[in-house]
Tab-separated table of N, CA and C in Angstrom:
chain	number	residue	atom	x	y	z
H	1	VAL	N	-32.320	71.237	133.949
H	1	VAL	CA	-31.210	70.335	133.684
H	1	VAL	C	-31.790	69.058	133.099
H	2	ALA	N	-31.129	68.534	132.062
H	2	ALA	CA	-31.604	67.309	131.404
H	2	ALA	C	-30.416	66.446	130.995
H	3	PHE	N	-30.643	65.147	130.949
H	3	PHE	CA	-29.647	64.194	130.480
H	3	PHE	C	-30.359	63.161	129.614
H	4	ARG	N	-29.743	62.803	128.483
H	4	ARG	CA	-30.385	61.859	127.557
H	4	ARG	C	-29.325	60.942	126.956
H	5	ILE	N	-29.727	59.699	126.729
H	5	ILE	CA	-28.883	58.727	126.033
H	5	ILE	C	-29.639	58.275	124.791
H	6	ASP	N	-29.019	58.414	123.617
H	6	ASP	CA	-29.595	57.960	122.352
H	6	ASP	C	-28.774	56.800	121.825
H	7	ASP	N	-29.457	55.807	121.289
H	7	ASP	CA	-28.796	54.626	120.727
H	7	ASP	C	-29.385	54.382	119.346
H	8	LEU	N	-28.519	54.363	118.303
H	8	LEU	CA	-28.971	54.198	116.927
H	8	LEU	C	-28.214	53.055	116.273
H	9	ASN	N	-28.947	52.057	115.791
H	9	ASN	CA	-28.353	50.931	115.078
H	9	ASN	C	-28.303	51.281	113.593
H	10	LEU	N	-27.095	51.359	113.034
H	10	LEU	CA	-26.913	51.744	111.635
H	10	LEU	C	-26.673	50.538	110.723
H	11	ASN	N	-26.928	49.331	111.214
H	11	ASN	CA	-26.761	48.109	110.421
H	11	ASN	C	-28.081	47.744	109.757
H	12	ASP	N	-28.008	47.320	108.474
H	12	ASP	CA	-29.206	46.909	107.754
H	12	ASP	C	-28.801	45.956	106.632
H	13	HIS	N	-29.224	44.710	106.724
H	13	HIS	CA	-28.903	43.676	105.734
H	13	HIS	C	-27.401	43.645	105.444
H	14	ASN	N	-26.954	44.080	104.277
H	14	ASN	CA	-25.538	44.027	103.908
H	14	ASN	C	-24.758	45.282	104.309
H	15	ILE	N	-25.407	46.250	104.866
H	15	ILE	CA	-24.753	47.500	105.259
H	15	ILE	C	-24.379	47.410	106.731
H	16	GLU	N	-23.094	47.555	107.013
H	16	GLU	CA	-22.620	47.521	108.394
H	16	GLU	C	-22.150	48.908	108.796
H	17	GLY	N	-23.062	49.700	109.303
H	17	GLY	CA	-22.745	51.070	109.699
H	17	GLY	C	-22.327	51.201	111.148
H	18	GLY	N	-22.543	50.138	111.930
H	18	GLY	CA	-22.168	50.165	113.336
H	18	GLY	C	-23.302	50.638	114.221
H	19	ARG	N	-22.926	51.141	115.370
H	19	ARG	CA	-23.891	51.595	116.367
H	19	ARG	C	-23.443	52.967	116.853
H	20	LEU	N	-24.350	53.915	116.884
H	20	LEU	CA	-24.059	55.274	117.322
H	20	LEU	C	-24.744	55.521	118.660
H	21	VAL	N	-23.978	55.939	119.647
H	21	VAL	CA	-24.511	56.260	120.967
H	21	VAL	C	-24.182	57.722	121.263
H	22	ASP	N	-25.201	58.494	121.642
H	22	ASP	CA	-25.044	59.905	121.991
H	22	ASP	C	-25.397	60.101	123.461
H	23	LEU	N	-24.550	60.808	124.168
H	23	LEU	CA	-24.842	61.229	125.536
H	23	LEU	C	-25.031	62.737	125.499
H	24	THR	N	-26.192	63.210	125.943
H	24	THR	CA	-26.525	64.630	125.858
H	24	THR	C	-26.787	65.194	127.251
H	25	PHE	N	-26.175	66.317	127.529
H	25	PHE	CA	-26.428	67.064	128.757
H	25	PHE	C	-26.996	68.412	128.351
H	26	GLY	N	-28.132	68.781	128.918
H	26	GLY	CA	-28.783	70.032	128.541
H	26	GLY	C	-29.071	70.912	129.738
H	27	LEU	N	-29.044	72.196	129.495
H	27	LEU	CA	-29.339	73.171	130.533
H	27	LEU	C	-30.212	74.262	129.919
H	28	ASN	N	-31.321	74.589	130.588
H	28	ASN	CA	-32.220	75.658	130.152
H	28	ASN	C	-32.190	76.781	131.175
H	29	TRP	N	-32.137	78.005	130.698
H	29	TRP	CA	-32.180	79.162	131.586
H	29	TRP	C	-33.313	80.064	131.121
H	30	TYR	N	-34.271	80.302	132.013
H	30	TYR	CA	-35.416	81.153	131.725
H	30	TYR	C	-35.123	82.560	132.243
H	31	LEU	N	-34.820	83.479	131.330
H	31	LEU	CA	-34.511	84.857	131.701
H	31	LEU	C	-35.765	85.559	132.219
H	32	ASN	N	-36.888	85.341	131.541
H	32	ASN	CA	-38.189	85.859	131.954
H	32	ASN	C	-39.237	84.945	131.304
H	33	PRO	N	-40.536	85.185	131.501
H	33	PRO	CA	-41.546	84.283	130.922
H	33	PRO	C	-41.525	84.191	129.399
H	34	TYR	N	-40.833	85.095	128.714
H	34	TYR	CA	-40.842	85.126	127.262
H	34	TYR	C	-39.496	84.784	126.617
H	35	THR	N	-38.449	84.667	127.413
H	35	THR	CA	-37.105	84.450	126.869
H	35	THR	C	-36.448	83.252	127.554
H	36	ARG	N	-35.881	82.364	126.723
H	36	ARG	CA	-35.240	81.160	127.253
H	36	ARG	C	-33.952	80.892	126.472
H	37	PHE	N	-32.915	80.481	127.185
H	37	PHE	CA	-31.647	80.087	126.593
H	37	PHE	C	-31.459	78.589	126.786
H	38	TYR	N	-31.021	77.915	125.734
H	38	TYR	CA	-30.739	76.483	125.781
H	38	TYR	C	-29.238	76.274	125.585
H	39	PHE	N	-28.656	75.365	126.339
H	39	PHE	CA	-27.281	74.945	126.115
H	39	PHE	C	-27.263	73.419	126.096
H	40	ASN	N	-26.670	72.831	125.060
H	40	ASN	CA	-26.552	71.383	124.959
H	40	ASN	C	-25.108	70.992	124.694
H	41	TYR	N	-24.672	69.938	125.361
H	41	TYR	CA	-23.383	69.313	125.095
H	41	TYR	C	-23.678	67.865	124.720
H	42	VAL	N	-23.176	67.421	123.564
H	42	VAL	CA	-23.413	66.060	123.076
H	42	VAL	C	-22.066	65.385	122.856
H	43	HIS	N	-21.927	64.189	123.404
H	43	HIS	CA	-20.750	63.355	123.161
H	43	HIS	C	-21.241	62.146	122.363
H	44	ALA	N	-20.814	62.040	121.095
H	44	ALA	CA	-21.261	60.968	120.195
H	44	ALA	C	-20.139	59.962	119.998
H	45	MET	N	-20.496	58.669	120.059
H	45	MET	CA	-19.517	57.589	119.900
H	45	MET	C	-20.034	56.599	118.863
H	46	LEU	N	-19.207	56.283	117.865
H	46	LEU	CA	-19.552	55.334	116.813
H	46	LEU	C	-18.719	54.069	117.004
H	47	SER	N	-19.370	52.894	117.012
H	47	SER	CA	-18.670	51.638	117.273
H	47	SER	C	-17.903	51.136	116.057
H	48	GLN	N	-18.266	51.563	114.870
H	48	GLN	CA	-17.634	51.136	113.628
H	48	GLN	C	-16.715	52.242	113.114
H	49	GLY	N	-15.770	51.914	112.287
H	49	GLY	CA	-14.921	52.948	111.692
H	49	GLY	C	-13.566	53.020	112.353
H	50	ALA	N	-12.912	54.146	112.191
H	50	ALA	CA	-11.569	54.342	112.728
H	50	ALA	C	-11.605	54.300	114.253
H	51	PRO	N	-10.515	53.818	114.868
H	51	PRO	CA	-10.467	53.830	116.341
H	51	PRO	C	-10.646	55.250	116.863
H	52	GLY	N	-11.425	55.364	117.898
H	52	GLY	CA	-11.693	56.688	118.447
H	52	GLY	C	-12.676	57.484	117.626
H	53	SER	N	-13.656	56.807	117.010
H	53	SER	CA	-14.680	57.505	116.222
H	53	SER	C	-15.693	58.126	117.179
H	54	TRP	N	-15.428	59.354	117.566
H	54	TRP	CA	-16.308	60.064	118.480
H	54	TRP	C	-16.259	61.551	118.160
H	55	GLY	N	-17.194	62.271	118.729
H	55	GLY	CA	-17.237	63.710	118.503
H	55	GLY	C	-17.906	64.414	119.655
H	56	ASN	N	-17.536	65.660	119.853
H	56	ASN	CA	-18.149	66.511	120.872
H	56	ASN	C	-18.842	67.667	120.173
H	57	LEU	N	-20.067	67.929	120.568
H	57	LEU	CA	-20.834	69.011	119.966
H	57	LEU	C	-21.355	69.928	121.067
H	58	PHE	N	-21.326	71.220	120.796
H	58	PHE	CA	-21.861	72.209	121.712
H	58	PHE	C	-22.926	73.008	120.972
H	59	GLY	N	-24.046	73.218	121.616
H	59	GLY	CA	-25.113	73.983	120.983
H	59	GLY	C	-25.659	75.042	121.939
H	60	LEU	N	-25.941	76.195	121.401
H	60	LEU	CA	-26.530	77.281	122.184
H	60	LEU	C	-27.646	77.901	121.346
H	61	ARG	N	-28.794	78.091	121.987
H	61	ARG	CA	-29.939	78.626	121.262
H	61	ARG	C	-30.723	79.559	122.186
H	62	MET	N	-31.328	80.553	121.609
H	62	MET	CA	-32.186	81.476	122.359
H	62	MET	C	-33.581	81.457	121.744
H	63	GLN	N	-34.580	81.416	122.591
H	63	GLN	CA	-35.961	81.439	122.126
H	63	GLN	C	-36.653	82.652	122.730
H	64	PHE	N	-37.308	83.425	121.881
H	64	PHE	CA	-38.034	84.605	122.327
H	64	PHE	C	-39.444	84.523	121.797
H	65	GLU	N	-40.433	84.619	122.688
H	65	GLU	CA	-41.840	84.581	122.286
H	65	GLU	C	-42.449	85.956	122.427
H	66	PHE	N	-43.250	86.330	121.421
H	66	PHE	CA	-43.937	87.615	121.504
H	66	PHE	C	-45.335	87.495	120.975
């Protein structure tokens, strides 16, 4: 189980891109020593732009070593 907070400043000189904050929750499942499943849920929030500028992302990945 993992939890991460990412903070990205998108402002630079004359460019006002705002601030992007990502909250990530991750879960790893080891089926055996050679196979692993990853699940990630990311909630992204942008401070600039339209009201309610946010998104939800789901990711699933499998890793197999041989």
